Amino acid sequence: MIGFVCPKPKTHNWLKFAGVEASSQVIFNAVKQLCKLNAFSFERLNILLGKGNQQTVNAIFESKIKELTDTDKLGTAEYYQGSLNAFICFKCGKWCERKEMQKCDKKGFALTFQEVSAEQMQRFEQEVLAHGYSRTTIGMRVRAMRTICNMALNKGVMRPSDYCFKKGTQNSYVIKKTSSRRMALNLDEIKVIAGASIGKNENSHRISSDLFPLSLWANGLNFADLVRLKWSDYNRKVNDITFPFFLYQRRD
């Protein structure tokens, strides 16, 4: 008895073709979207298609911001959010007004760690200067980016060869030091603050009006040190205050 193999239905080939066509359409739409934003690269295309490294600069920033927000460190969270928004504006080329910067929402622009190069940091510096940023603000934004890159290095997300903040290397970016502005109140302004009338129910204002003169009379005692003072630091015999000295040093 002679047997024979039944050929596979041609429907299989049609379904395969339909699948390829559908995939091609997805890729085409992704390329079209990136070209419309004038931001095409194969790295971004892979990210948009869900095939690239999902640990983008944006993702690490957002993770850091969430961590800070969850621990009620809202001021520091705002510091990182402002830095992320500034770099996103730099990436897309459309800068928000300074007062609208915290509301910036351009989530379609994902930053990769390969893009955080010394050359790009130099370009960022020049562009933000042109948009009214001070040198101090630029330093803050770039230091936040350096912290994010350090986190990415520790997580193995960023390649050491892509890290541009390492000192002493040929293609490193050095964060410029800035001079602090000298600002001081005159005696008449200090008298106004010291003699301000505070209502009975304005406890927060009363605490502020007490802390500021105390800091002033203690030769500009840092508020971070001031809030650490305890009654045990006060020596009643000599009418003097002794307290541990806390040194804060910024690493550039």
Short mmCIF file of C-alpha atoms in Angstrom, two decimals:
data_model
loop_
_atom_site.label_atom_id
_atom_site.label_comp_id
_atom_site.label_asym_id
_atom_site.label_seq_id
_atom_site.Cartn_x
_atom_site.Cartn_y
_atom_site.Cartn_z
CA MET A 1 0.00 0.00 0.00
CA ILE A 2 1.42 3.29 -1.06
CA GLY A 3 1.00 6.13 1.39
CA PHE A 4 1.31 9.81 0.82
CA VAL A 5 1.92 12.93 2.94
CA CYS A 6 -0.82 15.47 2.95
CA PRO A 7 0.61 18.89 2.00
CA LYS A 8 0.29 21.71 4.58
CA PRO A 9 -2.56 24.02 3.82
CA LYS A 10 -1.61 27.23 2.15
CA THR A 11 -3.38 29.09 4.92
CA HIS A 12 -0.21 28.63 7.01
CA ASN A 13 1.85 30.67 4.56
CA TRP A 14 -0.81 33.38 4.47
CA LEU A 15 -0.88 33.66 8.27
CA LYS A 16 2.91 33.87 8.34
CA PHE A 17 2.81 36.65 5.75
CA ALA A 18 0.10 38.47 7.70
CA GLY A 19 2.24 38.30 10.85
CA VAL A 20 5.25 39.73 9.04
CA GLU A 21 3.10 42.49 7.57
CA ALA A 22 1.71 43.38 11.00
CA SER A 23 5.21 43.50 12.51
CA SER A 24 6.42 45.66 9.64
CA GLN A 25 3.57 48.08 10.25
CA VAL A 26 4.51 48.37 13.96
CA ILE A 27 8.12 49.12 13.04
CA PHE A 28 7.02 51.58 10.35
CA ASN A 29 4.80 53.45 12.82
CA ALA A 30 7.62 53.60 15.39
CA VAL A 31 10.09 54.95 12.80
CA LYS A 32 7.51 57.48 11.63
CA GLN A 33 6.94 58.66 15.20
CA LEU A 34 10.68 59.14 15.83
CA CYS A 35 11.19 60.93 12.50
CA LYS A 36 8.30 63.25 13.30
CA LEU A 37 10.12 64.18 16.51
CA ASN A 38 13.41 64.46 14.58
CA ALA A 39 14.91 62.01 17.07
CA PHE A 40 15.54 58.80 15.12
CA SER A 41 18.24 56.37 16.16
CA PHE A 42 18.31 52.58 16.30
CA GLU A 43 18.76 52.77 20.09
CA ARG A 44 15.55 54.81 20.47
CA LEU A 45 13.77 52.57 17.99
CA ASN A 46 14.62 49.50 20.08
CA ILE A 47 13.44 51.26 23.24
CA LEU A 48 10.20 52.27 21.56
CA LEU A 49 9.66 48.69 20.37
CA GLY A 50 10.37 47.35 23.85
CA LYS A 51 13.54 45.56 22.76
CA GLY A 52 16.18 47.91 24.08
CA ASN A 53 17.57 48.52 27.52
CA GLN A 54 14.61 49.69 29.57
CA GLN A 55 16.90 51.18 32.21
CA THR A 56 17.11 54.57 30.56
CA VAL A 57 18.32 57.75 32.24
CA ASN A 58 14.67 58.71 32.66
CA ALA A 59 13.90 55.44 34.45
CA ILE A 60 16.73 55.82 36.97
CA PHE A 61 15.78 59.47 37.58
CA GLU A 62 12.13 58.53 38.13
CA SER A 63 13.12 55.70 40.48
CA LYS A 64 15.23 58.14 42.52
CA ILE A 65 12.42 60.72 42.59
CA LYS A 66 9.90 58.10 43.77
CA GLU A 67 12.27 56.91 46.50
CA LEU A 68 12.69 60.49 47.76
CA THR A 69 8.97 61.25 47.54
CA ASP A 70 8.08 58.08 49.47
CA THR A 71 10.41 59.17 52.28
CA ASP A 72 8.96 62.72 52.34
CA LYS A 73 12.17 64.29 50.99
CA LEU A 74 10.13 66.48 48.70
CA GLY A 75 12.67 69.26 48.27
CA THR A 76 15.35 66.84 47.08
CA ALA A 77 12.80 65.08 44.85
CA GLU A 78 12.00 68.44 43.24
CA TYR A 79 15.74 69.01 42.74
CA TYR A 80 16.04 65.77 40.72
CA GLN A 81 12.77 66.40 38.86
CA GLY A 82 14.02 69.81 37.75
CA SER A 83 17.25 68.24 36.51
CA LEU A 84 15.42 65.52 34.57
CA ASN A 85 13.11 68.09 32.97
CA ALA A 86 16.07 70.26 31.94
CA PHE A 87 17.80 67.34 30.21
CA ILE A 88 14.56 66.31 28.48
CA CYS A 89 14.14 69.87 27.18
CA PHE A 90 17.74 69.72 25.95
CA LYS A 91 17.01 66.41 24.21
CA CYS A 92 13.87 67.57 22.41
CA GLY A 93 15.20 71.06 21.65
CA LYS A 94 12.03 72.80 22.87
CA TRP A 95 12.71 74.61 26.10
CA CYS A 96 9.92 75.26 28.61
CA GLU A 97 9.64 78.61 30.31
CA ARG A 98 11.53 78.53 33.61
CA LYS A 99 8.33 78.87 35.66
CA GLU A 100 6.77 75.97 33.75
CA MET A 101 9.82 73.69 34.00
CA GLN A 102 8.39 71.54 36.85
CA LYS A 103 5.28 70.86 34.74
CA CYS A 104 7.32 69.72 31.72
CA ASP A 105 5.92 66.48 30.33
CA LYS A 106 7.84 65.08 27.37
CA LYS A 107 7.91 61.41 28.30
CA GLY A 108 8.38 60.40 24.67
CA PHE A 109 12.00 61.55 24.83
CA ALA A 110 14.00 58.80 26.51
CA LEU A 111 17.62 59.54 27.33
CA THR A 112 20.14 56.72 27.01
CA PHE A 113 23.35 56.53 29.02
CA GLN A 114 25.35 56.41 25.79
CA GLU A 115 24.12 59.97 25.16
CA VAL A 116 25.53 61.27 28.46
CA SER A 117 28.94 62.08 27.01
CA ALA A 118 31.41 64.87 27.69
CA GLU A 119 30.51 66.44 24.36
CA GLN A 120 26.79 66.39 25.16
CA MET A 121 27.40 67.84 28.64
CA GLN A 122 29.32 70.71 27.04
CA ARG A 123 26.44 71.30 24.62
CA PHE A 124 23.94 71.16 27.49
CA GLU A 125 25.96 73.74 29.40
CA GLN A 126 25.99 76.16 26.44
CA GLU A 127 22.28 75.76 25.71
CA VAL A 128 21.09 76.27 29.27
CA LEU A 129 23.30 79.36 29.55
CA ALA A 130 21.57 80.71 26.45
CA HIS A 131 18.19 80.07 28.11
CA GLY A 132 18.99 82.11 31.22
CA TYR A 133 20.35 79.50 33.63
CA SER A 134 22.99 80.61 36.09
CA ARG A 135 26.28 78.77 36.51
CA THR A 136 25.10 77.63 39.94
CA THR A 137 21.90 76.11 38.53
CA ILE A 138 23.84 74.39 35.74
CA GLY A 139 26.14 72.84 38.35
CA MET A 140 23.12 71.56 40.28
CA ARG A 141 21.58 69.99 37.16
CA VAL A 142 24.80 68.29 36.10
CA ARG A 143 25.58 67.01 39.62
CA ALA A 144 22.16 65.37 39.70
CA MET A 145 22.97 63.68 36.38
CA ARG A 146 26.31 62.50 37.78
CA THR A 147 24.54 60.92 40.75
CA ILE A 148 22.15 59.11 38.38
CA CYS A 149 25.10 57.84 36.30
CA ASN A 150 26.81 56.60 39.48
CA MET A 151 23.63 54.69 40.38
CA ALA A 152 23.53 53.21 36.87
CA LEU A 153 27.17 52.11 37.15
CA ASN A 154 26.49 50.39 40.47
CA LYS A 155 23.49 48.59 38.96
CA GLY A 156 25.46 47.49 35.91
CA VAL A 157 23.12 49.44 33.62
CA MET A 158 25.80 51.82 32.35
CA ARG A 159 29.08 50.70 30.83
CA PRO A 160 32.17 52.15 32.58
CA SER A 161 33.46 53.22 29.15
CA ASP A 162 30.39 55.47 28.77
CA TYR A 163 30.95 57.27 32.09
CA CYS A 164 32.09 60.83 31.35
CA PHE A 165 32.56 62.17 34.88
CA LYS A 166 35.71 60.23 35.76
CA LYS A 167 38.50 62.65 36.56
CA GLY A 168 41.81 62.43 34.77
CA THR A 169 40.56 60.70 31.64
CA GLN A 170 40.91 62.19 28.17
CA ASN A 171 37.19 62.50 27.39
CA SER A 172 35.94 63.43 30.85
CA TYR A 173 33.59 66.29 31.66
CA VAL A 174 34.62 68.48 34.60
CA ILE A 175 31.85 70.24 36.51
CA LYS A 176 32.86 73.87 36.82
CA LYS A 177 33.15 75.35 40.27
CA THR A 178 31.02 78.41 40.94
CA SER A 179 31.61 81.31 43.30
CA SER A 180 28.95 82.02 45.88
CA ARG A 181 27.10 85.33 45.90
CA ARG A 182 27.73 87.56 48.90
CA MET A 183 24.37 88.59 50.30
CA ALA A 184 23.84 90.27 53.66
CA LEU A 185 21.17 92.24 55.51
CA ASN A 186 21.93 95.66 56.85
CA LEU A 187 21.33 96.57 60.53
CA ASP A 188 17.97 98.23 59.87
CA GLU A 189 16.68 95.10 58.12
CA ILE A 190 17.90 92.92 60.99
CA LYS A 191 16.08 95.17 63.49
CA VAL A 192 12.84 94.78 61.53
CA ILE A 193 13.11 90.99 61.70
CA ALA A 194 14.10 90.93 65.39
CA GLY A 195 11.28 93.28 66.35
CA ALA A 196 8.57 91.71 64.19
CA SER A 197 5.18 91.33 65.88
CA ILE A 198 4.02 87.71 65.88
CA GLY A 199 0.43 86.74 66.74
CA LYS A 200 -0.36 84.25 69.50
CA ASN A 201 -1.57 81.60 67.05
CA GLU A 202 1.30 81.97 64.58
CA ASN A 203 3.57 79.34 66.13
CA SER A 204 5.49 78.54 62.93
CA HIS A 205 6.27 82.23 62.40
CA ARG A 206 7.33 82.56 66.04
CA ILE A 207 9.77 79.65 65.72
CA SER A 208 11.25 81.19 62.56
CA SER A 209 11.58 84.60 64.20
CA ASP A 210 13.50 82.96 67.07
CA LEU A 211 15.75 80.75 64.95
CA PHE A 212 16.94 83.45 62.57
CA PRO A 213 18.33 85.85 65.23
CA LEU A 214 19.88 82.89 67.08
CA SER A 215 21.69 81.85 63.91
CA LEU A 216 22.77 85.45 63.38
CA TRP A 217 24.06 85.93 66.94
CA ALA A 218 25.94 82.63 66.69
CA ASN A 219 28.04 84.11 63.89
CA GLY A 220 25.93 82.63 61.08
CA LEU A 221 25.44 79.18 62.58
CA ASN A 222 24.25 76.74 59.92
CA PHE A 223 20.57 75.83 60.40
CA ALA A 224 21.41 72.14 60.01
CA ASP A 225 23.70 72.52 63.06
CA LEU A 226 21.25 74.77 64.85
CA VAL A 227 18.43 72.22 64.91
CA ARG A 228 20.84 69.66 66.42
CA LEU A 229 21.48 71.77 69.52
CA LYS A 230 20.36 70.23 72.83
CA TRP A 231 19.97 71.74 76.29
CA SER A 232 22.94 69.63 77.35
CA ASP A 233 25.07 71.76 74.98
CA TYR A 234 24.37 74.85 77.10
CA ASN A 235 26.84 75.52 79.93
CA ARG A 236 25.05 77.58 82.56
CA LYS A 237 28.21 78.22 84.57
CA VAL A 238 29.94 80.18 81.83
CA ASN A 239 26.73 81.13 79.95
CA ASP A 240 28.08 79.56 76.79
CA ILE A 241 27.01 76.99 74.23
CA THR A 242 29.25 74.20 73.06
CA PHE A 243 28.16 71.89 70.30
CA PRO A 244 29.66 69.37 67.88
CA PHE A 245 30.78 70.89 64.61
CA PHE A 246 29.22 69.30 61.53
CA LEU A 247 31.29 69.71 58.38
CA TYR A 248 29.53 69.59 55.03
CA GLN A 249 31.75 69.34 51.98
CA ARG A 250 30.51 69.16 48.41
CA ARG A 251 32.36 66.79 46.11
CA ASP A 252 32.96 68.32 42.69
#
